[in-house]
Short mmCIF file of C-alpha atoms and ligand atoms in Angstrom, two decimals:
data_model
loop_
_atom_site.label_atom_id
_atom_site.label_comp_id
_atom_site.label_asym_id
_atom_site.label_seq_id
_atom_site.Cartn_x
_atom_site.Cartn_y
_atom_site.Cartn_z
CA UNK A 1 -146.13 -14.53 -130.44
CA UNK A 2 -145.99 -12.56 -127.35
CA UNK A 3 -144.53 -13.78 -124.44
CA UNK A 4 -144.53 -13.38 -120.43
CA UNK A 5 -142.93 -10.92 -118.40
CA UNK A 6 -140.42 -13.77 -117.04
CA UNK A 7 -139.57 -14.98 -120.39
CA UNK A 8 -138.61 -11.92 -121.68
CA UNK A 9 -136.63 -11.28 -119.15
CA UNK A 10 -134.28 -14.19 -120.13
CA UNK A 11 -134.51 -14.16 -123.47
CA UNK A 12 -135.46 -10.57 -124.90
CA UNK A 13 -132.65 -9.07 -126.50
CA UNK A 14 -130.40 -11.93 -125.70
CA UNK A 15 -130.63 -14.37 -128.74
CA UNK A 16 -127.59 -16.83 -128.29
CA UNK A 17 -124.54 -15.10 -129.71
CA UNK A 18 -124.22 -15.92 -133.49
CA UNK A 19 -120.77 -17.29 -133.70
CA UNK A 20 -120.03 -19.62 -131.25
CA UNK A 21 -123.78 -19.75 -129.85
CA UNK A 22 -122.84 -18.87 -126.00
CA UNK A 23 -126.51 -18.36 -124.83
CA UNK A 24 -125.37 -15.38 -122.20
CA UNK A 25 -124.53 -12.42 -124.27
CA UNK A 26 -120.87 -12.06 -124.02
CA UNK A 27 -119.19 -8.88 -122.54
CA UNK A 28 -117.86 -6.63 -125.55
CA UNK A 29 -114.94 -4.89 -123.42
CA UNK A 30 -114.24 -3.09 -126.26
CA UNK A 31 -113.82 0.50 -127.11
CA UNK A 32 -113.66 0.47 -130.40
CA UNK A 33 -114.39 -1.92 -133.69
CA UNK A 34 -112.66 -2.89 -137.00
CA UNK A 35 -114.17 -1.39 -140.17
CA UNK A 36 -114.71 -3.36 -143.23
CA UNK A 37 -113.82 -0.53 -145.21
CA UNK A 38 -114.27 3.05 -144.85
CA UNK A 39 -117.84 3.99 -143.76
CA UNK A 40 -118.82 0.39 -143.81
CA UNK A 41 -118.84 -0.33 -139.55
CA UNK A 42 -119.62 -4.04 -138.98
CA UNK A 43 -123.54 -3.66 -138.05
CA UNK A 44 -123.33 -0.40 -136.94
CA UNK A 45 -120.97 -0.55 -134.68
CA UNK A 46 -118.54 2.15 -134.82
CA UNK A 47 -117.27 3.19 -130.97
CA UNK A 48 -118.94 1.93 -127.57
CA UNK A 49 -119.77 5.47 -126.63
CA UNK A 50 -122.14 5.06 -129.44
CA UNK A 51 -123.00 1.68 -129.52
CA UNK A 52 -122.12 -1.60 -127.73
CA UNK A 53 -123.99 -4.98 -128.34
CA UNK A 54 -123.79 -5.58 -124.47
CA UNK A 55 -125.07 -2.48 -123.79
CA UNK A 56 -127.80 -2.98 -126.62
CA UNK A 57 -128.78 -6.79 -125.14
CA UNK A 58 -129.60 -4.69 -122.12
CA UNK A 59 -131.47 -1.83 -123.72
CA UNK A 60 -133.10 -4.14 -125.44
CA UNK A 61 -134.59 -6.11 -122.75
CA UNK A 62 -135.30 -3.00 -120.42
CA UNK A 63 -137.73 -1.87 -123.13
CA UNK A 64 -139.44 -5.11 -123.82
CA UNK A 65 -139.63 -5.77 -120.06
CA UNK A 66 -141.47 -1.84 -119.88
CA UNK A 67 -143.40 -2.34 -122.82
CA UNK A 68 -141.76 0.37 -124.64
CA UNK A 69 -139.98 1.35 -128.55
CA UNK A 70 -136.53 2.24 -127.12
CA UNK A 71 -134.53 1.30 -124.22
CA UNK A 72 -131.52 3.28 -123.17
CA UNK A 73 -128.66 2.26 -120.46
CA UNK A 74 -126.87 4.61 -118.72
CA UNK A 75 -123.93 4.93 -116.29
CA UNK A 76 -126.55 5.46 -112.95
CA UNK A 77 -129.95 7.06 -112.84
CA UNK A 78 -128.86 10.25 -112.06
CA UNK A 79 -127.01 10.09 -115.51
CA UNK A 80 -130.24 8.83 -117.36
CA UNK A 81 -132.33 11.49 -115.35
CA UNK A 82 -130.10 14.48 -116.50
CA UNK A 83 -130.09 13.00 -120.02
CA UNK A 84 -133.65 13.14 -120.06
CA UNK A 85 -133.80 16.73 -119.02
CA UNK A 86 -131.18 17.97 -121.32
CA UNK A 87 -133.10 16.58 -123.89
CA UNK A 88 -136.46 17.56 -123.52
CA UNK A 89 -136.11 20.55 -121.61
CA UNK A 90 -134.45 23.96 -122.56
CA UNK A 91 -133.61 27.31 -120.49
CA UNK A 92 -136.87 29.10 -119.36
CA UNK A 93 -138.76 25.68 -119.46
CA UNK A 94 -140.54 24.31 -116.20
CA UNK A 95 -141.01 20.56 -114.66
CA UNK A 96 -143.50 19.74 -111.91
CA UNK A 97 -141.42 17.51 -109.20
CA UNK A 98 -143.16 15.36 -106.49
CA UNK A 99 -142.78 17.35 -102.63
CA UNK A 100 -141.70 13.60 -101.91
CA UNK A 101 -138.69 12.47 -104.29
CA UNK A 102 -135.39 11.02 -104.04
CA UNK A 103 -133.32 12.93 -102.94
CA UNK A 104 -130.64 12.85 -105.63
CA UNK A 105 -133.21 14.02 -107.84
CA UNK A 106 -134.14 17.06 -105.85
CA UNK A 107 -130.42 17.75 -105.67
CA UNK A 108 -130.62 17.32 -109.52
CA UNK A 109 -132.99 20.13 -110.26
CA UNK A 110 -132.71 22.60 -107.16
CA UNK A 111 -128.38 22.61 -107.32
CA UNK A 112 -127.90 22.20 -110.89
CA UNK A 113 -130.11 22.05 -114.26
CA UNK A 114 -132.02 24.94 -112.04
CA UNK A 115 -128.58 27.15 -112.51
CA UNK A 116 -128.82 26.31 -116.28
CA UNK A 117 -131.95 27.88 -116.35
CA UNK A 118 -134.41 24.95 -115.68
CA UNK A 119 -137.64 26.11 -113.67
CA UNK A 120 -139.48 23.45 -111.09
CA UNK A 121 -142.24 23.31 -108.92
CA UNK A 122 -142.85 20.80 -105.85
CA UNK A 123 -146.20 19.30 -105.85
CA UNK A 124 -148.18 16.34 -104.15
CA UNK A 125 -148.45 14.48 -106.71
CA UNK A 126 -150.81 11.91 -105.36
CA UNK A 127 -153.29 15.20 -105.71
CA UNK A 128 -153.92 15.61 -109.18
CA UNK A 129 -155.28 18.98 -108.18
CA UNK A 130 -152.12 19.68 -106.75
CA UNK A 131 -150.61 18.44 -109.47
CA UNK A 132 -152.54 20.67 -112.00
CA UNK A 133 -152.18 23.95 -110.12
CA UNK A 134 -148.59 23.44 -110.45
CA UNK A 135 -148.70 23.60 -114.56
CA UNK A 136 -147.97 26.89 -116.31
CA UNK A 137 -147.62 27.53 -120.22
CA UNK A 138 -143.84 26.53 -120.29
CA UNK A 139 -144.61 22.85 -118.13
CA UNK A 140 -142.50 20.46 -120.47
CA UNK A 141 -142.53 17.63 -118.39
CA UNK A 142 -144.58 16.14 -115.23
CA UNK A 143 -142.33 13.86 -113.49
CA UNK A 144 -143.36 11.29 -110.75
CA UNK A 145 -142.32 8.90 -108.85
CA UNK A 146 -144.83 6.22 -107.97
CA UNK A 147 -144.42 4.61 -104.84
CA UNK A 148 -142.07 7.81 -103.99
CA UNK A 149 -139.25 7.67 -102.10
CA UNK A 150 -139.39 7.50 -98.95
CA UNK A 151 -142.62 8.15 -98.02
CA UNK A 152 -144.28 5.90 -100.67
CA UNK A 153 -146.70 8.19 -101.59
CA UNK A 154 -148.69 6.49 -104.45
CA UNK A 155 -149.34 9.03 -108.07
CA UNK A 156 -152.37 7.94 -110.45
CA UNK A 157 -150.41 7.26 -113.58
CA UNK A 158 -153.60 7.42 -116.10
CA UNK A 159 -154.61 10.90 -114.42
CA UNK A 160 -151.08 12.52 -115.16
CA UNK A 161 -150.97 10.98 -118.36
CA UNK A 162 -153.87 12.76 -119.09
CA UNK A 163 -153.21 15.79 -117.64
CA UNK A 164 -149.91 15.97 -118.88
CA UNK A 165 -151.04 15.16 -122.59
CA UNK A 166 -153.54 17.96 -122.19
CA UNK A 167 -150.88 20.62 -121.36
CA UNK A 168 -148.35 19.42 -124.12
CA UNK A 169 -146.01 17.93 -121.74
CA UNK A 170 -144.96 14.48 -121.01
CA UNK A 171 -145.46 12.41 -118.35
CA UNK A 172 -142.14 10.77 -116.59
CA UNK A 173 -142.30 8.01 -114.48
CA UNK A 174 -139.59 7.29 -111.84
CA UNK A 175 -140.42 3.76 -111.66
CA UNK A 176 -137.53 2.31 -109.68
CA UNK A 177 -139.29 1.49 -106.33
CA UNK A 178 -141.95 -0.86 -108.27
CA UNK A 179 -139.72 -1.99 -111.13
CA UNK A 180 -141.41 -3.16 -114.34
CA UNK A 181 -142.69 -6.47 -112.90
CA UNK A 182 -144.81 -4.36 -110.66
CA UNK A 183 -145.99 -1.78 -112.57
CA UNK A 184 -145.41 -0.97 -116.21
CA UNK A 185 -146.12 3.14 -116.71
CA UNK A 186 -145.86 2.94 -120.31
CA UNK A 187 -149.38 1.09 -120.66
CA UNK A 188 -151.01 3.55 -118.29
CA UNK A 189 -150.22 6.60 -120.53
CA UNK A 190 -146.41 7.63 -119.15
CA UNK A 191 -143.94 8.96 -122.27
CA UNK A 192 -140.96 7.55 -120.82
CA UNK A 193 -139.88 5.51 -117.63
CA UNK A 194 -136.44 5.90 -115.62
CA UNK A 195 -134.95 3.77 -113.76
CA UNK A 196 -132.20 3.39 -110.91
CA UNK A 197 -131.21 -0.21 -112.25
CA UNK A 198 -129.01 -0.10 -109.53
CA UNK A 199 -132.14 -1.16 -107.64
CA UNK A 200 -134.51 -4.05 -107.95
CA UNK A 201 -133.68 -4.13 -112.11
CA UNK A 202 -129.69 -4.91 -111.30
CA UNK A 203 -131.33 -6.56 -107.83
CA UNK A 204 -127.80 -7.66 -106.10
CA UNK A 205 -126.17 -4.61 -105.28
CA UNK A 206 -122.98 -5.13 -107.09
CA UNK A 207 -124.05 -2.35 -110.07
CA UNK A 208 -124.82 1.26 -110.18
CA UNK A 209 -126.63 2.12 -113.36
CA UNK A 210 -129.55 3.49 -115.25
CA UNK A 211 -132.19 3.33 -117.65
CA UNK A 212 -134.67 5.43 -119.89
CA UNK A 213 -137.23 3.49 -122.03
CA UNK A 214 -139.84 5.79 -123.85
CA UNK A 215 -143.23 4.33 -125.36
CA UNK A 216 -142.57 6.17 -128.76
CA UNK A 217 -139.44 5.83 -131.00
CA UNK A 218 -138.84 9.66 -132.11
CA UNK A 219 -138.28 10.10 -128.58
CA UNK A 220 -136.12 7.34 -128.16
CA UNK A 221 -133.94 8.59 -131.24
CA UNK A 222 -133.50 12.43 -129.51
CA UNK A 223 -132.77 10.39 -126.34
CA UNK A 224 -130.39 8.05 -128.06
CA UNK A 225 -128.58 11.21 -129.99
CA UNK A 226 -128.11 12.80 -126.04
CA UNK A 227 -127.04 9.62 -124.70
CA UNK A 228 -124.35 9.78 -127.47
CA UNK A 229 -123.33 13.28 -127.13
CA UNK A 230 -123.49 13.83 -123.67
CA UNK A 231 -121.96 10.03 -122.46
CA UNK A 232 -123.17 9.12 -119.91
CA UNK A 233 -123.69 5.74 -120.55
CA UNK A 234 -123.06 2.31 -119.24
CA UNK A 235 -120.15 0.07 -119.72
CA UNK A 236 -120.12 -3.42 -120.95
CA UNK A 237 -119.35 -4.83 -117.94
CA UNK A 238 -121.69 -2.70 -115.89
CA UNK A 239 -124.33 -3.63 -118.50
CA UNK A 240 -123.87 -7.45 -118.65
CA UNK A 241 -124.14 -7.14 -114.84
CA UNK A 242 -127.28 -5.62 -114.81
CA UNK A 243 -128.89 -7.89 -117.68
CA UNK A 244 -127.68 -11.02 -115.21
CA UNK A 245 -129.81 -9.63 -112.36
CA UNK A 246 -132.68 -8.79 -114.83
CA UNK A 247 -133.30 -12.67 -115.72
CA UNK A 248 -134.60 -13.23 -111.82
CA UNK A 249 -136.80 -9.87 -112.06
CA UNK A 250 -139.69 -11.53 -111.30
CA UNK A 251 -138.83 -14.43 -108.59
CA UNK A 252 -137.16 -11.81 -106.53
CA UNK A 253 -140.24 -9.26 -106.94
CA UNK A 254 -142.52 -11.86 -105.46
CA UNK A 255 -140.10 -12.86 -102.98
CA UNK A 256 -139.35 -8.93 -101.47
CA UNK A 257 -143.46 -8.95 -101.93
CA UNK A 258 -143.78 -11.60 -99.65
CA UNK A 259 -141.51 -10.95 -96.82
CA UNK A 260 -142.64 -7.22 -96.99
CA UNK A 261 -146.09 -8.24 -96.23
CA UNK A 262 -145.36 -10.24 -93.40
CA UNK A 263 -142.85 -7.43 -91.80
CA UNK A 264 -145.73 -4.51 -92.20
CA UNK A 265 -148.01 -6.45 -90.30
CA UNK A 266 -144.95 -7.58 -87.34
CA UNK A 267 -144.80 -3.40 -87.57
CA UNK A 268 -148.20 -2.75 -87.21
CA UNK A 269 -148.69 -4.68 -84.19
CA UNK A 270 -145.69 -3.06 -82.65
CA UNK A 271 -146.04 -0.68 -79.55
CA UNK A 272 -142.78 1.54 -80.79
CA UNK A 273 -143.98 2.10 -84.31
CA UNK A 274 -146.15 5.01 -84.80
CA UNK A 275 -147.20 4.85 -88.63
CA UNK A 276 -146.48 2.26 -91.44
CA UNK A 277 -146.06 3.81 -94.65
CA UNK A 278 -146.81 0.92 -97.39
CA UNK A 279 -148.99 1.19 -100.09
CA UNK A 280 -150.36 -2.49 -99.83
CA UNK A 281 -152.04 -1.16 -96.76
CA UNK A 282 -155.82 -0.89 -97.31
CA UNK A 283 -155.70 2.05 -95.47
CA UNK A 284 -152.57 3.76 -97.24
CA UNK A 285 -154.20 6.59 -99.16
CA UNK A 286 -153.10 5.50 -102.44
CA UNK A 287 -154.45 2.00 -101.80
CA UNK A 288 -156.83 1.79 -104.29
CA UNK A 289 -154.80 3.40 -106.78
CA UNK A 290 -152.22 1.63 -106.23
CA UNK A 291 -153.87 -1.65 -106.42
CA UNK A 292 -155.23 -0.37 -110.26
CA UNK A 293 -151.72 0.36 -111.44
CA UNK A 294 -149.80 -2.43 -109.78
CA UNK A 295 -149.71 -6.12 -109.33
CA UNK A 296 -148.19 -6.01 -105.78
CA UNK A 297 -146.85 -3.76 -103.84
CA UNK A 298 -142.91 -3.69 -103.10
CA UNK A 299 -140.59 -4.32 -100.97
CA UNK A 300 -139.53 -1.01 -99.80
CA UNK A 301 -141.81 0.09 -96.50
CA UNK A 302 -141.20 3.16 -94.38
CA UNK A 303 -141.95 3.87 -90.33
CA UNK A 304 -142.40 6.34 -88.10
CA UNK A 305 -141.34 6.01 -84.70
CA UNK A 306 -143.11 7.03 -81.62
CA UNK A 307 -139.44 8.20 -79.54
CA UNK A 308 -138.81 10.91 -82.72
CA UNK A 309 -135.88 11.20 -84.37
CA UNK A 310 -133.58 9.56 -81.56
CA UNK A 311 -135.50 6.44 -81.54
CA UNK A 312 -135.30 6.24 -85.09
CA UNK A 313 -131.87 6.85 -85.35
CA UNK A 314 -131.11 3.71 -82.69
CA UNK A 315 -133.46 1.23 -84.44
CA UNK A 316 -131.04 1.81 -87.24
CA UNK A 317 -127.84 1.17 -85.40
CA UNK A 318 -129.42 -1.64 -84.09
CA UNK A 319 -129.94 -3.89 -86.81
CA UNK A 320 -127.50 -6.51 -87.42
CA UNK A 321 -129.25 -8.64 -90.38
CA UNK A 322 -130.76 -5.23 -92.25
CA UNK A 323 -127.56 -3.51 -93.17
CA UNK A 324 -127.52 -0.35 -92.37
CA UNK A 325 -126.50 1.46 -95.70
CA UNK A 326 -127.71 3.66 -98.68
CA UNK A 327 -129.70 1.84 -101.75
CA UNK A 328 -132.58 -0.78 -101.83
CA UNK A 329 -134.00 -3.16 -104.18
CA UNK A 330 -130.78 -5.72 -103.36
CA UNK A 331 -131.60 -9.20 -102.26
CA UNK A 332 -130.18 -8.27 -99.20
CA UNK A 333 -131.81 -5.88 -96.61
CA UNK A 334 -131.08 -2.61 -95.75
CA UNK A 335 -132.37 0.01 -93.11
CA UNK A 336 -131.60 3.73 -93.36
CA UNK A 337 -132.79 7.04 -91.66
CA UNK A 338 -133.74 8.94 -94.84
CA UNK A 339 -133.83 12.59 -92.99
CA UNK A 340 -129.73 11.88 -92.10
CA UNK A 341 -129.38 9.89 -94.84
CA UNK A 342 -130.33 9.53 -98.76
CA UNK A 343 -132.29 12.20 -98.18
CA UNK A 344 -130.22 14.68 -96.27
CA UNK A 345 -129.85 16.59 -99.47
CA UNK A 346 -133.43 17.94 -99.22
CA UNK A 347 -133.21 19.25 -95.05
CA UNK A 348 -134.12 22.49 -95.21
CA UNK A 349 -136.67 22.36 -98.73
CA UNK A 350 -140.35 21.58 -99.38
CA UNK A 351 -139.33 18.08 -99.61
CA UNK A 352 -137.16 17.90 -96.10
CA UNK A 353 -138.24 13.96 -95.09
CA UNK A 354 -139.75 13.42 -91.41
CA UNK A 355 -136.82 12.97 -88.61
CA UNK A 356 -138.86 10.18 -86.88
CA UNK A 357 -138.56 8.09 -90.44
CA UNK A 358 -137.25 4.60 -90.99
CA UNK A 359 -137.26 2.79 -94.19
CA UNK A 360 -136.74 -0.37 -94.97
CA UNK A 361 -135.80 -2.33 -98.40
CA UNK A 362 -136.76 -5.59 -97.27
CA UNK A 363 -134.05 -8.40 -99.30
CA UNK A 364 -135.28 -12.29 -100.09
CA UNK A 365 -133.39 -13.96 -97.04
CA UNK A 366 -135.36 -16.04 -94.78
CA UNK A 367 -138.67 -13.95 -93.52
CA UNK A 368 -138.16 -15.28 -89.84
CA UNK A 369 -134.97 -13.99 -89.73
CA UNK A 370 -135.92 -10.61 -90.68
CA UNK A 371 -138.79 -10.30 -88.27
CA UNK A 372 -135.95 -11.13 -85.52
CA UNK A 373 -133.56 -8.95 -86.30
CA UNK A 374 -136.69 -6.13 -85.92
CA UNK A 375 -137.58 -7.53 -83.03
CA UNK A 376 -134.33 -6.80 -81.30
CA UNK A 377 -133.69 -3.66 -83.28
CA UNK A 378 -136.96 -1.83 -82.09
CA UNK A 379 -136.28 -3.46 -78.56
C1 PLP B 401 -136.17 6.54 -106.94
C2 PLP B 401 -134.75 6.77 -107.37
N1 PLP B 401 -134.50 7.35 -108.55
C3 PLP B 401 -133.24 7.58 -108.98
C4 PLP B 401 -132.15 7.25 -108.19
C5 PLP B 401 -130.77 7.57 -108.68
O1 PLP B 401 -130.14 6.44 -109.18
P1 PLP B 401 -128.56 6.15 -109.10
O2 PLP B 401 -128.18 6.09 -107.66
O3 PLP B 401 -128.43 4.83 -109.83
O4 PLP B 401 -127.87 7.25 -109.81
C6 PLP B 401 -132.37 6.63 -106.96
C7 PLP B 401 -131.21 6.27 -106.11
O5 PLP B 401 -131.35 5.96 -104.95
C8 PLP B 401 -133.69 6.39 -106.53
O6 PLP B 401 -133.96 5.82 -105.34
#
């Protein structure tokens, strides 16, 4: 029987605990586990470095909810991103990066896995021209983000899937901005999906963590072996977080849909905005794309101001009801200036953000409520 995306969100990986029955996995705050004798671990479970059945209810999920073998939980994205790499990629080897990524991630290949002998180029990837220019004979892996951050630039996932295949490298998805309600990059031809599940997947900004799921299971097992040896993973508590946020994936998807709809076209209309960057926009030019690979478009929208970087900067410090603060995908909103901001890591580099930017991650509270907090903010 296969079930909806809602109800495995509930119930995948979290069959009612077999002892007492509690129906919400329990948190195994536990380092360690009793042996029944000497190599005979109870199920597997040895050490929660290893393995942890809260951490597995999680992993579990993540991958049915993707559509994938394996699921994998880490400590934050940036921990499942640099597990990825260390994995796949060795010295001498080369990844194609989006000109438009988060700006951890830039950080993550231009200040360190680049001293260890990691090669990357910065490419459009919504061009897969671009894209495929950008290949050479040691590519290992071409890694998108789809919308990007911040601009939401929009990447064809079944083109790079292609293209990657083609050039014996995989294609990884940074699918954090959509999360797997919206858009599942496994089905489209993607190797492996990350995920900030600090974001929309955790959804109430009380969590940082991370996530890998792959679409084939010798992956998963290297991964899995990495995730051991290196550590980086996520704690019980951490992870029984995250799987509570999971279970309303799909409610609060269509809910930041909604209210992000109505606050593009308020900004539209508006005599101070200059450019509204979301990909639900018939004219966005990702649009159609877009509209292929996902069921809705998001709740994260970015702005240009006419007024430059000063305007922008005062919009931000005049919100009351959109917190200004790092993050998204919360049920609460936020507004940041990217350029001084989560992306002030990348000033200076091919993927240095506009100054005149604003972006949005627009939370589930009461839409007219929003729109009048804007209203005051933009003035
Ligand atoms: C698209 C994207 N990927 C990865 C990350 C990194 O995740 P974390 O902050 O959980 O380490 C972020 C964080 O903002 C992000 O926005």
């Amino acid at each position: 029987m296969t079930f909806g995306f809602e109800t495995l969100a509930i119930h995948a990986g979290q069959e009612p605990e077999s002892r007492t029955g509690a129906v919400v996995p329990p948190i195994y705050q536990t380092s360690t586990y009793a042996q029944d004798a000497v190599g005979a671990p109870r199920e597997g479970y040895e050490y929660s470095r290893t393995a942890n059945p809260t951490r597995d209810a999680l992993q579990d999920c993540l991958a049915a909810l993707e559509g994938g073998r394996r699921g994998l939980a880490f400590a934050s994205g940036m921990a499942a991103e640099d597990t990825l790499l260390r994995t796949v990629c060795r010295p001498g080897d080369h990844v194609v990066i989006p000109d438009d990524a988060y700006g951890g991630t830039f950080r993550l290949f231009a200040k360190v896995v680049q001293r260890w002998g990691l090669e990357w180029t910065a490419a459009r990837i919504s061009d897969v021209d671009a894209v495929r220019a950008a290949i050479r004979p040691t590519t290992k892996i071409i890694w998108v983000e789809t919308p990007t951050n911040p601009l939401l630039g929009i990447a064809d996932l079944t083109a790079l899937a292609s293209l990657a295949h083609d050039n014996n490298a995989l294609l990884a998805v940074d699918n954090t901005f959509a999360s797997p309600y919206l858009q599942q990059p496994l089905a489209h031809g993607a190797d492996v999906v990350i995920h900030s599940t600090t974001k929309y997947v955790g959804g109430h900004s009380d969590v940082v963590g991370g996530a890998l799921v792959t679409a084939d299971s010798d992956l998963g097992e290297e991964l899995a072996f990495h995730q051991n040896a290196m550590g980086a993973v996520a704690g019980p508590f951490d992870a029984w977080l995250t799987l509570r946020g999971v279970k309303t994936l799909g409610v609060r998807m269509d809910r930041h849909c909604d209210n992000a709809e109505r606050i593009v076209a308020y900004l539209q209309g508006h005599q101070r905005v200059a450019k509204v960057l979301y990909p639900g926009l018939a004219e966005h030019p990702g649009h159609e794309v877009a509209a292929k690979q996902m069921r809705r478009f998001g709740g994260m929208i970015s702005f240009t101001t006419k007024g430059g970087e000063q305007a922008a900067i005062e919009i931000c410090n005049r919100a009351k009801l959109f917190v200004l603060a790092e993050s998204l995908g919360g049920i609460e909103s936020l507004i940041e200036h990217p350029g001084r901001m989560t992306h002030a890591s990348a000033a200076g580099s091919p993927l240095e953000v506009p100054a005149d930017l604003v972006r949005l991650s627009v939370g589930i509270e009461t839409v007219e409520d929003l729109l009048a907090d804007l209203d005051q903010a933009l003035g």
